[in-house]
Amino acid sequence: MNQGTHPEGPLAEVLDDVAGAVGAEVTLLGRLPGGVNGGATRVQLAGSAAAVLKAVPRAHPNHLDETLRAQRVVEHMRRRGYPTPAWLGVGATATHVWQLMDFVDAAAASELTPSLVEQLMEIIELQAGQASEPYDHWSYAWRVATAQDPASTGLDLNETREQSRLRRSMARLPGYSSEVSDLVERLRLVCADAPPPRDAPDMVHADLATPSNILVRDGAVVAVVDVGNAGSGTRAIDLTNLVWYTFRDPLLDDVRRRLWTRILDLVGLDGAAVLTAAHVLHMLEIPVRDGRHDVVPGVVKRGHRALDELNALRWSRA
């Protein structure tokens, strides 16, 4: 993408909508690395600094409302010192939903190191008690892990269409293979007696373990991005996502032990089992859905390893 070009089609409509919303001409500067889910483009606002534009096709009628929810989470958390860039605007065309945010001069992490995980654990503590939107990742994780029918839980549900779709997709996982079925059965058993969560007091990022969502300068985390799925729950959800990532590198074994300890302190053994099971099921659903059959055995192996470690912690605390 060349600087100064003005594309045609849907992207041109997005740029025109952004310009109208912010009251300034918008010039494309180029695609930024990362952006696995939607892509990010660096733009220049006339008379102002550079910014980052993310635009994705409208997925459903409530897509804009969900993006506005994320914007409110950003505004709330920034007032409390959370290191996520300010959002300058949100809007939608007939075909796309967009968000415009401050540009942060830092590089996306290529991988999570022990130092970065430690820094993220400190950042996650800023989420404590900061739930501001009724979008409960905690209750959702419990429904996923226990395979409870939402109609029978008696909980106040506020699921997105994507969450409902994922739950239905995960319910079909046992039919994929006997190995997957065995792991799913083990996950269900470990969560069988776990009670539903009583509250959701914390802000939850929900994708903090993806390295490209961590912006780093000189070895320090300076920003976390991609908060589009942020909501409420327990911050142990983000810690559990980090646990899953740490299995990729033996150098992260020590920091994983500290993660497990913090998770257990926050939600106890039943809660840790629920969050672990829900995350493993999500990690299984992705390659099964995408037909990446070569990836599935590795996910199954890592899922059993996570449960083995959790069981060892259960016995050590008994």
Short mmCIF file of C-alpha atoms in Angstrom, two decimals:
data_model
loop_
_atom_site.label_atom_id
_atom_site.label_comp_id
_atom_site.label_asym_id
_atom_site.label_seq_id
_atom_site.Cartn_x
_atom_site.Cartn_y
_atom_site.Cartn_z
CA MET A 1 0.00 0.00 0.00
CA ASN A 2 1.63 3.24 -1.10
CA GLN A 3 1.55 6.41 0.93
CA GLY A 4 -0.98 8.91 -0.32
CA THR A 5 -3.05 6.47 -2.38
CA HIS A 6 -6.81 6.45 -1.98
CA PRO A 7 -8.26 3.00 -2.61
CA GLU A 8 -11.58 2.20 -4.17
CA GLY A 9 -14.43 0.06 -2.95
CA PRO A 10 -15.21 -0.77 0.70
CA LEU A 11 -11.90 0.55 2.09
CA ALA A 12 -12.48 3.90 0.40
CA GLU A 13 -15.90 4.07 2.03
CA VAL A 14 -14.30 3.30 5.41
CA LEU A 15 -11.72 6.06 4.97
CA ASP A 16 -14.42 8.54 4.00
CA ASP A 17 -16.45 7.54 7.07
CA VAL A 18 -13.41 7.90 9.34
CA ALA A 19 -12.62 11.32 7.88
CA GLY A 20 -16.18 12.45 8.50
CA ALA A 21 -16.11 11.17 12.08
CA VAL A 22 -12.80 12.76 13.08
CA GLY A 23 -13.13 15.88 10.94
CA ALA A 24 -9.80 15.44 9.18
CA GLU A 25 -8.46 13.99 5.95
CA VAL A 26 -7.13 10.45 6.34
CA THR A 27 -4.12 9.24 4.36
CA LEU A 28 -3.02 5.62 4.22
CA LEU A 29 0.61 5.01 5.22
CA GLY A 30 0.84 1.24 5.10
CA ARG A 31 -0.08 -2.08 6.63
CA LEU A 32 1.26 -2.83 10.09
CA PRO A 33 2.63 -6.27 11.04
CA GLY A 34 0.46 -8.53 13.15
CA GLY A 35 -3.27 -8.05 13.05
CA VAL A 36 -4.07 -11.73 12.81
CA ASN A 37 -7.81 -11.28 13.33
CA GLY A 38 -8.51 -8.14 11.38
CA GLY A 39 -5.39 -6.40 10.22
CA ALA A 40 -4.21 -2.94 11.14
CA THR A 41 -3.22 -0.04 8.92
CA ARG A 42 -1.18 3.00 9.83
CA VAL A 43 -2.83 6.23 8.71
CA GLN A 44 -2.07 9.93 8.91
CA LEU A 45 -4.68 12.40 10.10
CA ALA A 46 -4.27 15.83 8.54
CA GLY A 47 -2.73 18.18 11.06
CA SER A 48 -2.24 15.43 13.60
CA ALA A 49 -0.07 12.47 14.48
CA ALA A 50 -0.24 9.03 12.93
CA ALA A 51 -2.98 6.66 14.02
CA VAL A 52 -3.94 3.01 13.55
CA LEU A 53 -7.07 1.99 11.68
CA LYS A 54 -8.65 -1.44 11.98
CA ALA A 55 -11.59 -2.27 9.74
CA VAL A 56 -13.33 -5.64 9.53
CA PRO A 57 -16.39 -6.80 7.58
CA ARG A 58 -19.67 -6.56 9.48
CA ALA A 59 -20.25 -10.01 10.91
CA HIS A 60 -23.75 -9.52 12.36
CA PRO A 61 -26.24 -6.75 13.23
CA ASN A 62 -24.74 -6.17 16.70
CA HIS A 63 -21.14 -5.87 15.51
CA LEU A 64 -20.96 -2.09 15.94
CA ASP A 65 -22.51 -2.29 19.41
CA GLU A 66 -19.85 -4.79 20.46
CA THR A 67 -17.10 -2.51 19.18
CA LEU A 68 -18.59 0.42 21.08
CA ARG A 69 -18.57 -1.77 24.18
CA ALA A 70 -14.86 -2.38 23.69
CA GLN A 71 -14.30 1.36 23.31
CA ARG A 72 -16.00 1.95 26.66
CA VAL A 73 -13.74 -0.67 28.26
CA VAL A 74 -10.69 1.10 26.82
CA GLU A 75 -11.80 4.47 28.15
CA HIS A 76 -12.52 2.99 31.58
CA MET A 77 -9.22 1.16 31.87
CA ARG A 78 -7.06 4.00 30.57
CA ARG A 79 -8.34 6.18 33.39
CA ARG A 80 -6.88 3.58 35.74
CA GLY A 81 -3.46 3.46 34.13
CA TYR A 82 -3.98 0.42 31.92
CA PRO A 83 -1.48 0.61 29.02
CA THR A 84 -3.76 0.38 26.02
CA PRO A 85 -3.84 3.05 23.29
CA ALA A 86 -6.65 5.59 23.25
CA TRP A 87 -9.42 5.03 20.75
CA LEU A 88 -10.03 8.11 18.62
CA GLY A 89 -13.22 6.91 17.00
CA VAL A 90 -15.51 4.00 16.16
CA GLY A 91 -17.93 3.71 13.30
CA ALA A 92 -19.41 1.59 10.56
CA THR A 93 -20.26 1.63 6.90
CA ALA A 94 -22.79 -0.63 5.22
CA THR A 95 -20.14 -3.36 4.99
CA HIS A 96 -17.46 -2.72 7.64
CA VAL A 97 -16.98 -1.80 11.29
CA TRP A 98 -13.91 0.28 12.08
CA GLN A 99 -11.93 1.61 15.02
CA LEU A 100 -9.26 4.30 15.04
CA MET A 101 -6.66 4.44 17.80
CA ASP A 102 -3.45 6.19 18.74
CA PHE A 103 -0.29 4.90 17.08
CA VAL A 104 2.28 3.57 19.57
CA ASP A 105 5.88 3.63 18.35
CA ALA A 106 6.81 0.14 19.50
CA ALA A 107 7.18 -3.32 18.00
CA ALA A 108 4.82 -6.22 18.45
CA ALA A 109 6.44 -8.98 20.47
CA SER A 110 7.53 -11.92 18.33
CA GLU A 111 7.28 -14.22 21.33
CA LEU A 112 6.66 -14.04 25.05
CA THR A 113 9.78 -14.26 27.18
CA PRO A 114 9.91 -14.85 30.96
CA SER A 115 10.42 -11.11 31.46
CA LEU A 116 7.43 -10.20 29.28
CA VAL A 117 5.19 -12.73 31.04
CA GLU A 118 6.21 -11.30 34.41
CA GLN A 119 5.37 -7.80 33.16
CA LEU A 120 2.02 -9.00 31.85
CA MET A 121 1.21 -10.52 35.24
CA GLU A 122 1.70 -7.06 36.77
CA ILE A 123 -0.47 -5.46 34.07
CA ILE A 124 -3.20 -8.03 34.68
CA GLU A 125 -3.33 -6.92 38.32
CA LEU A 126 -4.54 -3.53 37.06
CA GLN A 127 -7.69 -5.36 35.90
CA ALA A 128 -8.69 -6.28 39.45
CA GLY A 129 -12.14 -5.01 40.35
CA GLN A 130 -12.47 -3.09 37.09
CA ALA A 131 -15.39 -4.88 35.40
CA SER A 132 -17.36 -2.16 33.61
CA GLU A 133 -19.40 -4.01 30.98
CA PRO A 134 -21.91 -6.87 31.48
CA TYR A 135 -20.06 -9.18 29.11
CA ASP A 136 -19.14 -12.04 31.40
CA HIS A 137 -16.27 -14.25 30.25
CA TRP A 138 -16.28 -16.07 33.60
CA SER A 139 -19.80 -17.50 33.35
CA TYR A 140 -19.21 -18.25 29.68
CA ALA A 141 -16.06 -20.26 30.54
CA TRP A 142 -18.06 -22.27 33.08
CA ARG A 143 -20.76 -23.07 30.51
CA VAL A 144 -18.10 -24.13 28.00
CA ALA A 145 -16.19 -26.28 30.50
CA THR A 146 -19.24 -28.02 31.99
CA ALA A 147 -21.32 -28.21 28.77
CA GLN A 148 -24.25 -26.71 30.65
CA ASP A 149 -27.31 -25.75 28.62
CA PRO A 150 -27.60 -21.96 29.01
CA ALA A 151 -31.38 -22.23 29.35
CA SER A 152 -30.97 -24.39 32.46
CA THR A 153 -28.22 -22.47 34.26
CA GLY A 154 -30.37 -19.68 35.65
CA LEU A 155 -27.54 -17.26 34.91
CA ASP A 156 -28.02 -13.85 33.35
CA LEU A 157 -26.62 -14.56 29.90
CA ASN A 158 -25.10 -11.91 27.71
CA GLU A 159 -23.44 -14.03 25.04
CA THR A 160 -22.41 -12.71 21.69
CA ARG A 161 -23.29 -14.60 18.54
CA GLU A 162 -19.66 -15.68 18.28
CA GLN A 163 -19.71 -17.16 21.78
CA SER A 164 -22.91 -19.09 21.04
CA ARG A 165 -21.41 -20.38 17.79
CA LEU A 166 -18.24 -21.47 19.56
CA ARG A 167 -20.14 -23.33 22.26
CA ARG A 168 -22.09 -25.28 19.66
CA SER A 169 -18.90 -26.03 17.74
CA MET A 170 -17.11 -27.25 20.86
CA ALA A 171 -20.02 -29.53 21.71
CA ARG A 172 -19.24 -31.42 18.48
CA LEU A 173 -15.55 -31.94 19.27
CA PRO A 174 -15.88 -35.50 20.67
CA GLY A 175 -16.94 -36.68 17.23
CA TYR A 176 -13.63 -35.62 15.70
CA SER A 177 -11.50 -38.53 16.94
CA SER A 178 -11.17 -40.93 19.85
CA GLU A 179 -8.13 -38.98 21.13
CA VAL A 180 -10.06 -35.72 21.17
CA SER A 181 -13.07 -37.46 22.71
CA ASP A 182 -10.90 -38.86 25.53
CA LEU A 183 -9.48 -35.41 26.30
CA VAL A 184 -12.90 -33.77 26.23
CA GLU A 185 -14.26 -36.43 28.62
CA ARG A 186 -11.34 -35.82 30.96
CA LEU A 187 -11.95 -32.06 30.86
CA ARG A 188 -15.65 -32.52 31.62
CA LEU A 189 -14.92 -34.84 34.54
CA VAL A 190 -12.49 -32.48 36.22
CA CYS A 191 -15.14 -29.74 36.06
CA ALA A 192 -18.15 -31.89 36.93
CA ASP A 193 -18.59 -30.54 40.46
CA ALA A 194 -17.48 -26.97 39.83
CA PRO A 195 -20.19 -24.50 40.85
CA PRO A 196 -21.11 -21.57 38.60
CA PRO A 197 -19.23 -18.35 39.37
CA ARG A 198 -20.99 -15.96 41.72
CA ASP A 199 -19.62 -12.71 40.35
CA ALA A 200 -17.40 -11.21 37.66
CA PRO A 201 -15.50 -8.36 39.32
CA ASP A 202 -12.49 -7.93 37.04
CA MET A 203 -11.83 -6.60 33.58
CA VAL A 204 -10.81 -9.42 31.20
CA HIS A 205 -8.75 -8.76 28.07
CA ALA A 206 -9.36 -12.30 26.71
CA ASP A 207 -6.45 -12.32 24.22
CA LEU A 208 -3.45 -11.13 26.21
CA ALA A 209 -1.34 -14.21 25.48
CA THR A 210 -1.09 -13.48 21.76
CA PRO A 211 2.40 -11.95 21.31
CA SER A 212 1.33 -9.61 18.50
CA ASN A 213 -1.07 -7.96 20.94
CA ILE A 214 1.89 -6.92 23.13
CA LEU A 215 3.86 -3.84 22.03
CA VAL A 216 7.40 -3.72 23.33
CA ARG A 217 10.19 -1.15 23.41
CA ASP A 218 13.66 -1.89 24.84
CA GLY A 219 12.39 -5.06 26.48
CA ALA A 220 9.49 -3.34 28.26
CA VAL A 221 5.78 -3.75 27.57
CA VAL A 222 4.52 -0.29 26.59
CA ALA A 223 1.04 -1.20 25.34
CA VAL A 224 -1.48 -4.01 25.00
CA VAL A 225 -3.87 -3.90 22.06
CA ASP A 226 -6.71 -5.84 20.44
CA VAL A 227 -9.25 -5.38 23.23
CA GLY A 228 -12.22 -6.00 20.96
CA ASN A 229 -13.35 -9.01 22.98
CA ALA A 230 -12.71 -7.44 26.40
CA GLY A 231 -15.34 -7.75 29.09
CA SER A 232 -15.80 -8.82 32.68
CA GLY A 233 -15.01 -11.91 34.71
CA THR A 234 -11.93 -12.93 36.64
CA ARG A 235 -8.46 -11.79 35.65
CA ALA A 236 -7.42 -15.41 36.17
CA ILE A 237 -8.77 -15.97 32.64
CA ASP A 238 -5.91 -13.94 31.18
CA LEU A 239 -3.43 -15.68 33.48
CA THR A 240 -4.74 -19.08 32.29
CA ASN A 241 -4.25 -18.03 28.67
CA LEU A 242 -0.63 -17.22 29.54
CA VAL A 243 -0.22 -20.66 31.15
CA TRP A 244 -1.21 -22.28 27.86
CA TYR A 245 1.36 -20.21 25.97
CA THR A 246 4.19 -21.11 28.36
CA PHE A 247 4.09 -24.77 27.34
CA ARG A 248 5.72 -23.73 24.07
CA ASP A 249 9.14 -23.03 25.61
CA PRO A 250 10.95 -24.81 28.50
CA LEU A 251 12.43 -21.43 29.46
CA LEU A 252 8.92 -20.46 30.57
CA ASP A 253 8.47 -23.39 32.98
CA ASP A 254 9.43 -21.37 36.06
CA VAL A 255 7.11 -18.47 35.27
CA ARG A 256 4.30 -20.96 34.58
CA ARG A 257 4.57 -22.21 38.15
CA ARG A 258 4.06 -18.66 39.38
CA LEU A 259 1.09 -18.29 37.05
CA TRP A 260 -0.53 -21.45 38.43
CA THR A 261 0.00 -20.23 41.98
CA ARG A 262 -1.64 -16.88 41.25
CA ILE A 263 -4.58 -18.52 39.48
CA LEU A 264 -5.21 -20.85 42.39
CA ASP A 265 -5.01 -17.95 44.82
CA LEU A 266 -7.66 -16.10 42.80
CA VAL A 267 -10.18 -18.81 41.90
CA GLY A 268 -9.21 -22.01 43.73
CA LEU A 269 -8.86 -25.47 42.26
CA ASP A 270 -12.40 -25.72 40.85
CA GLY A 271 -12.09 -22.34 39.18
CA ALA A 272 -8.67 -23.18 37.77
CA ALA A 273 -10.07 -26.44 36.36
CA VAL A 274 -12.94 -24.59 34.68
CA LEU A 275 -10.69 -21.95 33.13
CA THR A 276 -8.16 -24.54 31.98
CA ALA A 277 -10.83 -26.76 30.45
CA ALA A 278 -12.51 -23.85 28.66
CA HIS A 279 -9.21 -22.69 27.19
CA VAL A 280 -8.18 -26.16 26.06
CA LEU A 281 -11.55 -26.63 24.36
CA HIS A 282 -11.13 -23.32 22.54
CA MET A 283 -7.62 -24.31 21.43
CA LEU A 284 -9.02 -27.60 20.11
CA GLU A 285 -11.93 -25.99 18.32
CA ILE A 286 -9.77 -23.69 16.20
CA PRO A 287 -7.69 -26.28 14.30
CA VAL A 288 -10.62 -28.71 14.06
CA ARG A 289 -12.80 -25.99 12.53
CA ASP A 290 -10.03 -24.89 10.14
CA GLY A 291 -9.15 -28.42 9.07
CA ARG A 292 -5.57 -28.15 10.38
CA HIS A 293 -5.49 -31.80 11.31
CA ASP A 294 -1.72 -31.85 11.83
CA VAL A 295 -2.07 -29.37 14.71
CA VAL A 296 -4.68 -31.29 16.68
CA PRO A 297 -2.37 -33.98 18.20
CA GLY A 298 -0.12 -31.29 19.66
CA VAL A 299 -3.09 -29.52 21.22
CA VAL A 300 -4.33 -32.80 22.69
CA LYS A 301 -0.90 -33.49 24.18
CA ARG A 302 -0.67 -30.01 25.67
CA GLY A 303 -4.20 -30.29 27.05
CA HIS A 304 -3.34 -33.48 28.93
CA ARG A 305 -0.15 -31.87 30.20
CA ALA A 306 -2.08 -28.90 31.57
CA LEU A 307 -4.48 -31.23 33.37
CA ASP A 308 -1.59 -33.31 34.73
CA GLU A 309 0.01 -30.20 36.22
CA LEU A 310 -3.30 -29.05 37.66
CA ASN A 311 -3.89 -32.45 39.25
CA ALA A 312 -0.38 -32.38 40.76
CA LEU A 313 -1.17 -29.00 42.27
CA ARG A 314 -4.46 -30.37 43.59
CA TRP A 315 -2.67 -33.14 45.46
CA SER A 316 0.07 -30.83 46.73
CA ARG A 317 -2.58 -28.54 48.23
CA ALA A 318 -4.70 -31.33 49.68
#
